PDB file of C-alpha atoms in Angstrom:
ATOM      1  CA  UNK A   1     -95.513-164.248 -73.456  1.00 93.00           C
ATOM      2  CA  UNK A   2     -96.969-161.238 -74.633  1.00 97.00           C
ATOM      3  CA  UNK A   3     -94.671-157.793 -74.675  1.00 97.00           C
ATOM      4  CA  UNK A   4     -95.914-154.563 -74.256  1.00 97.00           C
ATOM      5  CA  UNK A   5     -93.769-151.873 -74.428  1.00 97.00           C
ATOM      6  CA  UNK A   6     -95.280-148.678 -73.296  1.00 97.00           C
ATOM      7  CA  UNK A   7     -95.309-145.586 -73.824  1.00 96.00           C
ATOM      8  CA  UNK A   8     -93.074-143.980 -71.178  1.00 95.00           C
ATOM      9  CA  UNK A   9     -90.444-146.000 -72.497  1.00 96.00           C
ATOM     10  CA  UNK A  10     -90.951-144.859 -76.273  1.00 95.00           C
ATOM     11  CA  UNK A  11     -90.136-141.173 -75.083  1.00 96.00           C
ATOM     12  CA  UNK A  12     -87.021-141.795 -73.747  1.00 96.00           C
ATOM     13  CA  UNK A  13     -86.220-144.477 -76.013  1.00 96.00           C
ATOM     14  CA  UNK A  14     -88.011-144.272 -79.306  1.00 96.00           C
ATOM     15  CA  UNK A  15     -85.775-146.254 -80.768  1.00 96.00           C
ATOM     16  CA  UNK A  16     -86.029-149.492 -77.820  1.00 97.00           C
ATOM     17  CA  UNK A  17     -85.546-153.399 -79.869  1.00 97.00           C
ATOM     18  CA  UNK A  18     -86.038-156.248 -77.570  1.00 98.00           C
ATOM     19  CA  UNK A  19     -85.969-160.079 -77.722  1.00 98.00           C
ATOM     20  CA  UNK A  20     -87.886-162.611 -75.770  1.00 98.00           C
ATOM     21  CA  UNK A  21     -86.458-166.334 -75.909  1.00 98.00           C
ATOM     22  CA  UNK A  22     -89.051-168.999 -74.557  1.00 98.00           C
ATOM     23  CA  UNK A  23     -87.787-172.791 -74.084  1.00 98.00           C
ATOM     24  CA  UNK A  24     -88.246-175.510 -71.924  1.00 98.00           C
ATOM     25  CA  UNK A  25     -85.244-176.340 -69.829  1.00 98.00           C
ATOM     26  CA  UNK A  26     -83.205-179.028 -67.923  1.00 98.00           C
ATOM     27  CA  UNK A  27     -81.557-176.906 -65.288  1.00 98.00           C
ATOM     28  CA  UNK A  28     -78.537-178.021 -63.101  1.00 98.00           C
ATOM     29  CA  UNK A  29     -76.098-176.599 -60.690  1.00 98.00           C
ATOM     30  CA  UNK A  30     -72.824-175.925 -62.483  1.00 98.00           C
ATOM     31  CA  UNK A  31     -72.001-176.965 -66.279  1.00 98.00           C
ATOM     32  CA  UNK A  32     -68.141-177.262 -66.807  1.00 98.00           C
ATOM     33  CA  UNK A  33     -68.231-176.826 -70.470  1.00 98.00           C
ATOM     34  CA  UNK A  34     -70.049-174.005 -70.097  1.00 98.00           C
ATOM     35  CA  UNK A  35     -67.608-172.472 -67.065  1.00 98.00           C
ATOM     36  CA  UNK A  36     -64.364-172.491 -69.848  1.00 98.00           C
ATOM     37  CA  UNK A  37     -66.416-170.499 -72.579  1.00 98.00           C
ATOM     38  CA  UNK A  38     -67.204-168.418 -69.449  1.00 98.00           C
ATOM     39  CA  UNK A  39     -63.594-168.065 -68.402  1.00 97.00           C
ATOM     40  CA  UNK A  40     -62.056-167.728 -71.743  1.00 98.00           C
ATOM     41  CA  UNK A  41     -64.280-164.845 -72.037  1.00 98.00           C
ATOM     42  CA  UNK A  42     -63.687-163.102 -69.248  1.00 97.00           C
ATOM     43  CA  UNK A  43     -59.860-163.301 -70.098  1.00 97.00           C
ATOM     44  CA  UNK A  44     -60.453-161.711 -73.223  1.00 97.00           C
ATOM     45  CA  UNK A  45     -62.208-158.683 -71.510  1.00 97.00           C
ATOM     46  CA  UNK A  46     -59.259-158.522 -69.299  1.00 97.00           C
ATOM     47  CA  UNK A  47     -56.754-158.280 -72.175  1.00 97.00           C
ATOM     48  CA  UNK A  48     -59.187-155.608 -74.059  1.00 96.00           C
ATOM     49  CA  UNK A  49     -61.067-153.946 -71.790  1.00 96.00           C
ATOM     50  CA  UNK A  50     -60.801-151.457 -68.624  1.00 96.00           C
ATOM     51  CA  UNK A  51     -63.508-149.976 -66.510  1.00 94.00           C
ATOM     52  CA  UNK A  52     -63.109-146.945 -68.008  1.00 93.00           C
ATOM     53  CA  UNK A  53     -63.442-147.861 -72.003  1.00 95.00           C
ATOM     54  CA  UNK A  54     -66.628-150.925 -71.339  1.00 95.00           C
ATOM     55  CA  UNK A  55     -68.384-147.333 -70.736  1.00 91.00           C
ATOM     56  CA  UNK A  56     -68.278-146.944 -74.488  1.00 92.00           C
ATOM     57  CA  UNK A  57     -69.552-150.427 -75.587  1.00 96.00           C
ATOM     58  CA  UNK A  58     -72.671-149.218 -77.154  1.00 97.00           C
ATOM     59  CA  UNK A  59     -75.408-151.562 -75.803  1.00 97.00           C
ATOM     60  CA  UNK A  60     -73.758-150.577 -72.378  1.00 97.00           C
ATOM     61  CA  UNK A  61     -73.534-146.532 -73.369  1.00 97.00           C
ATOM     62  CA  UNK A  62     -77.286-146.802 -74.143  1.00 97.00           C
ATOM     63  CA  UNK A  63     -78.712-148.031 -70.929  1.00 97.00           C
ATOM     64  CA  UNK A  64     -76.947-146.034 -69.362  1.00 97.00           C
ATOM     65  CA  UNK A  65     -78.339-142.916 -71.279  1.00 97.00           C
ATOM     66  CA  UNK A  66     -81.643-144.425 -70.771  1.00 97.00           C
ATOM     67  CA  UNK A  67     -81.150-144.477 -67.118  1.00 96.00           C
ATOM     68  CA  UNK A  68     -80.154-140.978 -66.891  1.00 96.00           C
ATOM     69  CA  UNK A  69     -83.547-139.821 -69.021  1.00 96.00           C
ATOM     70  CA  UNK A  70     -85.513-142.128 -66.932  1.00 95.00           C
ATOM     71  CA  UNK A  71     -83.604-140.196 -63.589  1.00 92.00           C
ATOM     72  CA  UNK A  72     -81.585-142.761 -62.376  1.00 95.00           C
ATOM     73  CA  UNK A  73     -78.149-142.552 -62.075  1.00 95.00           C
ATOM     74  CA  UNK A  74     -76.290-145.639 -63.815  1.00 94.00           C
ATOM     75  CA  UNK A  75     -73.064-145.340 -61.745  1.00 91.00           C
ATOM     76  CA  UNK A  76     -75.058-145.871 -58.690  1.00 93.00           C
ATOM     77  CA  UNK A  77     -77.600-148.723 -59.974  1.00 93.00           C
ATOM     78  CA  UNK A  78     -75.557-150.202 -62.732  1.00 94.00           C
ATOM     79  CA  UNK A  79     -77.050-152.290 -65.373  1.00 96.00           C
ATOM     80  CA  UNK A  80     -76.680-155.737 -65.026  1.00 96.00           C
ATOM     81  CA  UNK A  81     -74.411-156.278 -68.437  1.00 96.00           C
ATOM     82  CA  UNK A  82     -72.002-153.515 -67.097  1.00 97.00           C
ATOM     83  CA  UNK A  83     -71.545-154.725 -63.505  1.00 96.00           C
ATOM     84  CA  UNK A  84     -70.586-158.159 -64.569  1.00 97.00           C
ATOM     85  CA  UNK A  85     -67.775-157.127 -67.095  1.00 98.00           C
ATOM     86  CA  UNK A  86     -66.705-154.170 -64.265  1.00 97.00           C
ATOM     87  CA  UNK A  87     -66.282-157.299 -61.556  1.00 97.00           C
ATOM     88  CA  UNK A  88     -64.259-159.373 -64.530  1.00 97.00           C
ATOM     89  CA  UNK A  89     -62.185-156.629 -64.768  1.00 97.00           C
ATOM     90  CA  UNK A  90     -61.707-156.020 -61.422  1.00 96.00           C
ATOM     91  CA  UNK A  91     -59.971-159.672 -61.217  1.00 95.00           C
ATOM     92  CA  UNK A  92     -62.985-160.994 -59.568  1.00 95.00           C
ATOM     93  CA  UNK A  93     -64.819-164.156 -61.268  1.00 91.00           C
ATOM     94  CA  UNK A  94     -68.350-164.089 -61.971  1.00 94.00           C
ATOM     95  CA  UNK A  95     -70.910-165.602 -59.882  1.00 93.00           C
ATOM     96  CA  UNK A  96     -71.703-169.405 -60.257  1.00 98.00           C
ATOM     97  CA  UNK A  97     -75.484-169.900 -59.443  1.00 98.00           C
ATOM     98  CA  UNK A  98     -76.947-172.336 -62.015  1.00 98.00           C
ATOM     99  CA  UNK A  99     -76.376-173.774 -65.586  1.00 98.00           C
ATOM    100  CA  UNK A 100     -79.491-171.082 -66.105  1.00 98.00           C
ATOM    101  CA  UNK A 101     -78.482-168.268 -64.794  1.00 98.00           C
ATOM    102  CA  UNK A 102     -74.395-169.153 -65.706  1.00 98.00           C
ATOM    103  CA  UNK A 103     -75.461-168.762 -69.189  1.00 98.00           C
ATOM    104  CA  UNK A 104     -77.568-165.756 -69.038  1.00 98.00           C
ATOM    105  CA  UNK A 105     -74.790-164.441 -67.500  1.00 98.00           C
ATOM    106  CA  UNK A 106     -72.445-165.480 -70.073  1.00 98.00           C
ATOM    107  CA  UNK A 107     -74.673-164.196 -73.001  1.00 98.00           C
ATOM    108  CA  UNK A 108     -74.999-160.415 -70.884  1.00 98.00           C
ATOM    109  CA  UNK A 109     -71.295-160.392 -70.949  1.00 98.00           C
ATOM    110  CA  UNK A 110     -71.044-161.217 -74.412  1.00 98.00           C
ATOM    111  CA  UNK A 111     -73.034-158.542 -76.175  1.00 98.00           C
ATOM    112  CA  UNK A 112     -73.478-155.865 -73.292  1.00 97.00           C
ATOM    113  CA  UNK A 113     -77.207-156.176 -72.941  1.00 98.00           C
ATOM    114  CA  UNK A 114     -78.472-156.307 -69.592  1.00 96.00           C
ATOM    115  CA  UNK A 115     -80.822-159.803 -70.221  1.00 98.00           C
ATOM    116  CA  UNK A 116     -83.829-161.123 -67.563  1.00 98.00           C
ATOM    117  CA  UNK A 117     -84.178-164.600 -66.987  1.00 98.00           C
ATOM    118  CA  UNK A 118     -87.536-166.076 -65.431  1.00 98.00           C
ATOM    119  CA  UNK A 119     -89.146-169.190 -64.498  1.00 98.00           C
ATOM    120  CA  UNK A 120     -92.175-168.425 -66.689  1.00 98.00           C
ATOM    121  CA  UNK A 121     -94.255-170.707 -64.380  1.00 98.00           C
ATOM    122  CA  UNK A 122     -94.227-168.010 -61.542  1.00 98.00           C
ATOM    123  CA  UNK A 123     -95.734-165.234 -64.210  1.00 98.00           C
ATOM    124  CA  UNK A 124     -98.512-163.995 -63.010  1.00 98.00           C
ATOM    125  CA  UNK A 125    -100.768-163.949 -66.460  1.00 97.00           C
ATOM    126  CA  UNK A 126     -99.566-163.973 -69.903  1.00 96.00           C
ATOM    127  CA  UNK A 127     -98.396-160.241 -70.777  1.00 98.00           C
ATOM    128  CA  UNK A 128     -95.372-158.381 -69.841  1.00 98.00           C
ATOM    129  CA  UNK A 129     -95.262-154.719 -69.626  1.00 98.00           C
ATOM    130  CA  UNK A 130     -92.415-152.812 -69.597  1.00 98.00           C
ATOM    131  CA  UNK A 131     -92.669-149.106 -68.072  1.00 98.00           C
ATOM    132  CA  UNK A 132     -90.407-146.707 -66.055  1.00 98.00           C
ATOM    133  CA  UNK A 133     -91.108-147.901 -61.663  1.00 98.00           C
ATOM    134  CA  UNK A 134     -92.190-145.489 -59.802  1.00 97.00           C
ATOM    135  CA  UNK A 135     -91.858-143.648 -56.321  1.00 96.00           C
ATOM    136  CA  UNK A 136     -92.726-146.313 -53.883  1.00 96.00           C
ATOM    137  CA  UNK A 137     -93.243-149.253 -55.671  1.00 98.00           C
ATOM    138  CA  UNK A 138     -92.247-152.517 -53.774  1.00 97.00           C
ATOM    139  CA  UNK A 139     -89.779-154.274 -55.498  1.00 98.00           C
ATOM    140  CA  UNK A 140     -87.675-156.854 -54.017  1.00 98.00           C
ATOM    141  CA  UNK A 141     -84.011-157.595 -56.354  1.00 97.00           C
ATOM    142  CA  UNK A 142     -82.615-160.771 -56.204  1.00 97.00           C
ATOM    143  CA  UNK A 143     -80.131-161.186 -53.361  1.00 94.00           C
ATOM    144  CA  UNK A 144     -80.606-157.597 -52.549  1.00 94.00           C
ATOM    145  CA  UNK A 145     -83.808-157.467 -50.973  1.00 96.00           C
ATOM    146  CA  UNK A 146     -86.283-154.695 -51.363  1.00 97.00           C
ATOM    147  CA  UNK A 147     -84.664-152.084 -53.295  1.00 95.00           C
ATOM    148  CA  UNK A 148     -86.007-148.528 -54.995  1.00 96.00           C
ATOM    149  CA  UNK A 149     -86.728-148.699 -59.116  1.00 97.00           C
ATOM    150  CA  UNK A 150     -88.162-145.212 -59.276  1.00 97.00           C
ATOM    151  CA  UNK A 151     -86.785-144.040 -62.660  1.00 96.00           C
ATOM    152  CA  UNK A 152     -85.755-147.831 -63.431  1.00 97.00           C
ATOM    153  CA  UNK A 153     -86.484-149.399 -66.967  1.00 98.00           C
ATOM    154  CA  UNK A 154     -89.145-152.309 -65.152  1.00 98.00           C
ATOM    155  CA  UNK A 155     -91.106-155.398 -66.570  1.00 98.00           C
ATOM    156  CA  UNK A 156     -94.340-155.797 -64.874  1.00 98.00           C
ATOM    157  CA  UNK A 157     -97.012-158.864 -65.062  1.00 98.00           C
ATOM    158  CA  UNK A 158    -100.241-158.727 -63.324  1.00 98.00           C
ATOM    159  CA  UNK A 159     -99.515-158.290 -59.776  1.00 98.00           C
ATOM    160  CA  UNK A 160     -96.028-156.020 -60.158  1.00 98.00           C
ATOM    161  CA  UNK A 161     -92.589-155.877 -61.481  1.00 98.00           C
ATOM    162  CA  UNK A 162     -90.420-158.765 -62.609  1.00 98.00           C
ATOM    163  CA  UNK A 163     -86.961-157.569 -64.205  1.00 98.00           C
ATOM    164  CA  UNK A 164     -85.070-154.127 -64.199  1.00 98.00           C
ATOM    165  CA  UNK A 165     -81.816-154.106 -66.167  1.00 97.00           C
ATOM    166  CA  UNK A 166     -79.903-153.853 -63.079  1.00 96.00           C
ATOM    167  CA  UNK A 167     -81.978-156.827 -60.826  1.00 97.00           C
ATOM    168  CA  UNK A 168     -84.723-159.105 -61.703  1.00 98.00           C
ATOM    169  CA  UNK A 169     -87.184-159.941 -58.774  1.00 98.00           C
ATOM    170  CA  UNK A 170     -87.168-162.687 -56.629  1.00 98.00           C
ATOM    171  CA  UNK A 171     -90.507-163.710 -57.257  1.00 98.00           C
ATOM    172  CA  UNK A 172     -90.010-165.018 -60.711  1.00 98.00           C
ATOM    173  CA  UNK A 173     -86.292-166.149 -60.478  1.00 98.00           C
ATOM    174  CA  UNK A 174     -84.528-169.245 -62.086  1.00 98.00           C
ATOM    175  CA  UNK A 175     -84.060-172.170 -59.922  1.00 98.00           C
ATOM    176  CA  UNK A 176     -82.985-175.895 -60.160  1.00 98.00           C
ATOM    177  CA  UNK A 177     -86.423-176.570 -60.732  1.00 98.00           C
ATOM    178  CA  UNK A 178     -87.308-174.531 -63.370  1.00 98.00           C
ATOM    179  CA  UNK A 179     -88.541-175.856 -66.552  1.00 97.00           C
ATOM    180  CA  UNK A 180     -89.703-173.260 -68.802  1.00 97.00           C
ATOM    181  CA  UNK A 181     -87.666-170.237 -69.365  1.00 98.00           C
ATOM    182  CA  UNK A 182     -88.314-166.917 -70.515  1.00 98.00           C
ATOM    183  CA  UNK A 183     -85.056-164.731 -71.301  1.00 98.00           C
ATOM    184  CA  UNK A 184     -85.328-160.956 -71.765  1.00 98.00           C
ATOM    185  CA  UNK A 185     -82.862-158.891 -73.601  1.00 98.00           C
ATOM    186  CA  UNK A 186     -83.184-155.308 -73.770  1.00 97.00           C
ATOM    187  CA  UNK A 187     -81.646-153.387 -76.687  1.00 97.00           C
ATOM    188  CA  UNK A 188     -81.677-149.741 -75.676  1.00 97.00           C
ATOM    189  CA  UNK A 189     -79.003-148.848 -78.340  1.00 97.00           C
ATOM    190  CA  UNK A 190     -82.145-149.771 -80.748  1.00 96.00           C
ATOM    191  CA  UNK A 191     -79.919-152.587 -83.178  1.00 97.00           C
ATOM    192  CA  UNK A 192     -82.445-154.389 -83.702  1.00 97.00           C
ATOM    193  CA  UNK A 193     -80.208-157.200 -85.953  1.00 97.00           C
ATOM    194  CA  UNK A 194     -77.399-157.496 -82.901  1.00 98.00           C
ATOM    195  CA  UNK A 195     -80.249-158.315 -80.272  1.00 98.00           C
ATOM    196  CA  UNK A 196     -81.699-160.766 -82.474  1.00 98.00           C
ATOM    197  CA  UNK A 197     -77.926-162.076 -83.101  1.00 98.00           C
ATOM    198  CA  UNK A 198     -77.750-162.525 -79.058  1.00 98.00           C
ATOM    199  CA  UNK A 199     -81.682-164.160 -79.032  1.00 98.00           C
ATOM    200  CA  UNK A 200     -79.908-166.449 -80.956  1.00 98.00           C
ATOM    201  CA  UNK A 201     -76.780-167.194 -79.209  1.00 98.00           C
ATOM    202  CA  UNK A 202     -78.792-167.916 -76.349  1.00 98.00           C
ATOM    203  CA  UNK A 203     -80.940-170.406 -77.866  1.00 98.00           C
ATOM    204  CA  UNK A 204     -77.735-172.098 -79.010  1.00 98.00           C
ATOM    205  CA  UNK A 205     -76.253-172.157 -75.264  1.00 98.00           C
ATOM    206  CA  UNK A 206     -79.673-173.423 -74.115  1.00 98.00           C
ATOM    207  CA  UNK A 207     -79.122-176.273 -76.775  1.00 98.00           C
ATOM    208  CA  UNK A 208     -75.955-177.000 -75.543  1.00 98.00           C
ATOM    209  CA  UNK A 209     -76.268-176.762 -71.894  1.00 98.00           C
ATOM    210  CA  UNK A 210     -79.940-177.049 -71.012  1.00 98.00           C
ATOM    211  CA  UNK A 211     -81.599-179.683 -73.192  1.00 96.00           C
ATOM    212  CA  UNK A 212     -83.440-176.118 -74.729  1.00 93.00           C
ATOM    213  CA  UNK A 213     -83.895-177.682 -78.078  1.00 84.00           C
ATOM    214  CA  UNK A 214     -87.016-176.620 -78.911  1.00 89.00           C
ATOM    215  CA  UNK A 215     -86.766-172.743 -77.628  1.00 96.00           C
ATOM    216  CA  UNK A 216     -87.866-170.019 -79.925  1.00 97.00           C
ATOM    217  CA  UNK A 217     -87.629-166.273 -79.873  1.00 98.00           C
ATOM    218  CA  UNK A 218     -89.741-163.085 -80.837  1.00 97.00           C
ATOM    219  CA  UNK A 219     -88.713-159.640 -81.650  1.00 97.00           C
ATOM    220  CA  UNK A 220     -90.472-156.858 -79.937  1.00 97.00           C
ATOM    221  CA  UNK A 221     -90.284-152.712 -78.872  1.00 92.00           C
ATOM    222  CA  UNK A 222     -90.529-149.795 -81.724  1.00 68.00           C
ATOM    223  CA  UNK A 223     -88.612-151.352 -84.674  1.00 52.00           C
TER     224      UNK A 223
END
Protein backbone atom coordinates (compact mmCIF):
# COMPACT_ATOMS: atom_id res chain seq x y z
CA UNK A 1 0.00 0.00 0.00
CA UNK A 2 0.79 3.40 -0.61
CA UNK A 3 0.71 6.07 2.56
CA UNK A 4 -0.09 9.45 2.29
CA UNK A 5 0.02 11.45 5.09
CA UNK A 6 -1.50 14.80 4.60
CA UNK A 7 -1.25 17.82 5.41
CA UNK A 8 -3.85 18.46 8.14
CA UNK A 9 -2.16 15.95 10.03
CA UNK A 10 1.45 17.58 9.67
CA UNK A 11 0.01 20.75 11.54
CA UNK A 12 -1.02 19.16 14.42
CA UNK A 13 1.53 16.62 14.32
CA UNK A 14 4.64 17.66 12.50
CA UNK A 15 6.44 15.30 14.01
CA UNK A 16 3.78 11.97 13.01
CA UNK A 17 6.19 8.32 12.27
CA UNK A 18 4.12 5.48 11.12
CA UNK A 19 4.61 1.82 10.10
CA UNK A 20 2.75 -0.28 7.65
CA UNK A 21 3.32 -4.22 7.97
CA UNK A 22 2.01 -6.20 4.81
CA UNK A 23 1.97 -10.22 4.98
CA UNK A 24 0.03 -12.92 3.88
CA UNK A 25 -1.74 -14.76 6.63
CA UNK A 26 -3.24 -18.09 7.93
CA UNK A 27 -5.92 -16.79 10.24
CA UNK A 28 -7.76 -18.91 12.93
CA UNK A 29 -10.09 -18.48 15.79
CA UNK A 30 -8.11 -18.54 19.02
CA UNK A 31 -4.18 -19.36 19.33
CA UNK A 32 -3.33 -20.65 22.92
CA UNK A 33 0.26 -19.82 22.77
CA UNK A 34 -0.50 -16.66 21.84
CA UNK A 35 -3.46 -16.19 24.76
CA UNK A 36 -0.44 -16.80 27.73
CA UNK A 37 1.94 -14.05 26.18
CA UNK A 38 -1.41 -12.17 26.17
CA UNK A 39 -2.20 -12.93 29.78
CA UNK A 40 1.21 -12.68 31.18
CA UNK A 41 1.07 -9.28 29.84
CA UNK A 42 -1.80 -8.08 31.04
CA UNK A 43 -0.65 -9.22 34.61
CA UNK A 44 2.27 -7.21 34.33
CA UNK A 45 0.17 -4.02 33.58
CA UNK A 46 -1.81 -4.91 36.57
CA UNK A 47 1.22 -5.06 38.89
CA UNK A 48 2.67 -1.64 37.21
CA UNK A 49 0.12 0.23 35.99
CA UNK A 50 -3.22 2.20 37.10
CA UNK A 51 -5.66 4.13 35.03
CA UNK A 52 -4.41 7.08 36.19
CA UNK A 53 -0.38 6.72 35.41
CA UNK A 54 -1.02 4.59 31.53
CA UNK A 55 -2.07 8.44 30.89
CA UNK A 56 1.63 9.18 30.91
CA UNK A 57 2.92 6.32 28.65
CA UNK A 58 4.13 8.50 25.92
CA UNK A 59 2.78 6.86 22.71
CA UNK A 60 -0.58 6.99 24.74
CA UNK A 61 0.07 10.90 26.04
CA UNK A 62 0.57 11.75 22.33
CA UNK A 63 -2.62 10.63 20.78
CA UNK A 64 -4.22 11.89 23.11
CA UNK A 65 -2.69 15.45 22.56
CA UNK A 66 -3.32 14.86 18.99
CA UNK A 67 -6.91 14.29 19.63
CA UNK A 68 -7.36 17.34 21.58
CA UNK A 69 -5.61 19.60 18.55
CA UNK A 70 -7.64 17.71 16.12
CA UNK A 71 -10.98 18.68 18.66
CA UNK A 72 -11.80 15.55 19.94
CA UNK A 73 -11.85 14.77 23.30
CA UNK A 74 -9.71 11.50 24.13
CA UNK A 75 -11.54 10.68 27.41
CA UNK A 76 -14.68 10.40 25.50
CA UNK A 77 -13.36 8.50 22.20
CA UNK A 78 -10.33 6.82 23.61
CA UNK A 79 -7.64 5.51 21.46
CA UNK A 80 -7.65 2.08 20.86
CA UNK A 81 -4.04 1.30 22.71
CA UNK A 82 -5.43 3.14 25.87
CA UNK A 83 -8.85 1.48 26.15
CA UNK A 84 -7.42 -1.95 26.05
CA UNK A 85 -4.78 -1.47 28.90
CA UNK A 86 -7.77 0.76 30.90
CA UNK A 87 -10.15 -2.63 30.57
CA UNK A 88 -6.86 -4.85 31.77
CA UNK A 89 -6.70 -2.77 34.52
CA UNK A 90 -10.04 -2.68 35.32
CA UNK A 91 -9.79 -6.67 35.97
CA UNK A 92 -11.55 -7.28 32.79
CA UNK A 93 -9.72 -9.62 30.06
CA UNK A 94 -9.31 -8.51 26.66
CA UNK A 95 -11.45 -9.48 23.89
CA UNK A 96 -10.80 -12.85 22.04
CA UNK A 97 -11.86 -12.38 18.32
CA UNK A 98 -9.21 -14.03 16.10
CA UNK A 99 -5.49 -15.18 16.07
CA UNK A 100 -5.46 -11.70 13.81
CA UNK A 101 -6.93 -9.43 15.63
CA UNK A 102 -5.62 -11.30 19.26
CA UNK A 103 -2.28 -10.26 18.17
CA UNK A 104 -2.86 -6.83 17.00
CA UNK A 105 -4.29 -6.50 20.11
CA UNK A 106 -1.46 -7.86 21.94
CA UNK A 107 1.16 -5.71 20.01
CA UNK A 108 -1.29 -2.23 20.87
CA UNK A 109 -0.94 -3.22 24.42
CA UNK A 110 2.59 -3.71 24.26
CA UNK A 111 3.95 -0.42 23.01
CA UNK A 112 0.82 1.95 23.48
CA UNK A 113 0.20 2.64 19.84
CA UNK A 114 -3.21 2.51 18.76
CA UNK A 115 -2.46 -0.12 15.49
CA UNK A 116 -5.22 -0.84 12.37
CA UNK A 117 -5.51 -4.13 11.09
CA UNK A 118 -7.19 -4.78 7.54
CA UNK A 119 -7.97 -7.42 5.17
CA UNK A 120 -6.10 -5.62 2.37
CA UNK A 121 -8.35 -7.48 -0.15
CA UNK A 122 -11.40 -5.21 0.78
CA UNK A 123 -9.11 -1.86 -0.02
CA UNK A 124 -10.63 -0.04 -2.28
CA UNK A 125 -7.38 0.99 -4.60
CA UNK A 126 -3.87 1.00 -3.63
CA UNK A 127 -3.24 4.34 -1.51
CA UNK A 128 -4.09 5.19 1.96
CA UNK A 129 -4.62 8.63 3.11
CA UNK A 130 -4.59 9.67 6.37
CA UNK A 131 -6.45 13.12 7.24
CA UNK A 132 -8.49 14.58 10.19
CA UNK A 133 -12.80 13.17 9.40
CA UNK A 134 -14.95 15.58 9.13
CA UNK A 135 -18.54 16.88 10.14
CA UNK A 136 -20.79 14.31 8.69
CA UNK A 137 -18.80 11.83 7.28
CA UNK A 138 -20.32 8.24 7.41
CA UNK A 139 -18.26 6.06 9.20
CA UNK A 140 -19.34 2.86 10.56
CA UNK A 141 -16.67 1.40 13.75
CA UNK A 142 -16.43 -2.04 14.21
CA UNK A 143 -19.03 -3.42 16.61
CA UNK A 144 -20.19 0.06 17.21
CA UNK A 145 -22.01 0.89 14.25
CA UNK A 146 -22.06 4.26 12.64
CA UNK A 147 -20.24 6.52 14.83
CA UNK A 148 -18.97 10.47 14.45
CA UNK A 149 -14.92 10.94 13.50
CA UNK A 150 -15.18 14.68 13.10
CA UNK A 151 -11.81 15.78 14.58
CA UNK A 152 -10.63 11.96 14.46
CA UNK A 153 -7.04 11.03 13.15
CA UNK A 154 -8.80 8.79 9.87
CA UNK A 155 -7.27 6.52 7.05
CA UNK A 156 -9.17 6.85 3.93
CA UNK A 157 -8.92 4.67 0.50
CA UNK A 158 -10.91 5.50 -2.47
CA UNK A 159 -14.42 5.35 -1.48
CA UNK A 160 -13.97 6.60 2.48
CA UNK A 161 -12.40 5.93 5.75
CA UNK A 162 -10.86 2.70 6.97
CA UNK A 163 -9.11 3.06 10.54
CA UNK A 164 -9.27 5.83 13.31
CA UNK A 165 -7.06 5.17 16.34
CA UNK A 166 -10.00 4.56 18.40
CA UNK A 167 -12.14 2.05 15.69
CA UNK A 168 -11.28 0.71 12.38
CA UNK A 169 -14.31 0.28 9.93
CA UNK A 170 -16.20 -2.58 9.28
CA UNK A 171 -15.75 -2.57 5.76
CA UNK A 172 -12.16 -3.59 5.70
CA UNK A 173 -12.01 -5.72 8.96
CA UNK A 174 -10.00 -8.99 9.70
CA UNK A 175 -11.86 -12.14 9.44
CA UNK A 176 -11.21 -15.97 9.41
CA UNK A 177 -10.85 -15.62 5.90
CA UNK A 178 -8.48 -13.15 5.49
CA UNK A 179 -5.30 -13.74 3.77
CA UNK A 180 -3.38 -10.70 3.27
CA UNK A 181 -2.93 -8.31 6.05
CA UNK A 182 -2.13 -4.84 6.30
CA UNK A 183 -1.29 -3.56 10.00
CA UNK A 184 -1.18 0.18 10.77
CA UNK A 185 0.66 1.67 13.62
CA UNK A 186 0.49 5.20 14.31
CA UNK A 187 3.34 6.92 16.18
CA UNK A 188 2.01 10.31 17.22
CA UNK A 189 4.79 10.71 19.90
CA UNK A 190 7.01 10.94 16.51
CA UNK A 191 9.85 7.90 17.73
CA UNK A 192 10.33 6.93 14.78
CA UNK A 193 12.98 3.86 16.02
CA UNK A 194 10.20 2.49 18.78
CA UNK A 195 7.44 2.21 15.95
CA UNK A 196 9.73 0.50 13.76
CA UNK A 197 10.76 -1.73 16.98
CA UNK A 198 6.79 -2.63 17.23
CA UNK A 199 6.61 -3.12 13.00
CA UNK A 200 8.86 -5.59 13.96
CA UNK A 201 7.43 -7.34 16.84
CA UNK A 202 4.49 -7.78 14.85
CA UNK A 203 6.05 -9.41 12.02
CA UNK A 204 7.59 -11.79 14.56
CA UNK A 205 3.99 -12.65 16.15
CA UNK A 206 2.69 -13.04 12.58
CA UNK A 207 5.62 -15.64 12.17
CA UNK A 208 4.71 -17.33 15.06
CA UNK A 209 1.04 -17.40 15.01
CA UNK A 210 -0.09 -16.76 11.46
CA UNK A 211 2.17 -18.60 9.02
CA UNK A 212 3.24 -14.52 8.18
CA UNK A 213 6.67 -15.54 7.13
CA UNK A 214 7.16 -13.58 4.40
CA UNK A 215 5.57 -10.08 5.79
CA UNK A 216 7.52 -6.93 5.39
CA UNK A 217 7.16 -3.42 6.67
CA UNK A 218 7.68 0.31 5.49
CA UNK A 219 8.26 3.41 7.40
CA UNK A 220 6.18 6.37 6.58
CA UNK A 221 4.78 10.17 7.98
CA UNK A 222 7.33 13.32 8.41
CA UNK A 223 10.55 11.62 9.67
Amino acid sequence: MNIIVSKEIEQVCPEFAGACVEAKVANTPYCGELWKEIEALCEQYRQTLTTETLKNMTSIAATRRVYKACGKDPSRYRPASEALIRRVLQGKSLYQIDTLVDLINLASIAYGYSIGGFDADKFKGDTLTLGIGREGEPYEGIGRGMINIQGLPVYRDAEGGVGTPTSDNERTKIGLQTQRLVVLINGYDGNAARVEENARYIQQLLSKYAQGDDSHYKMYGII
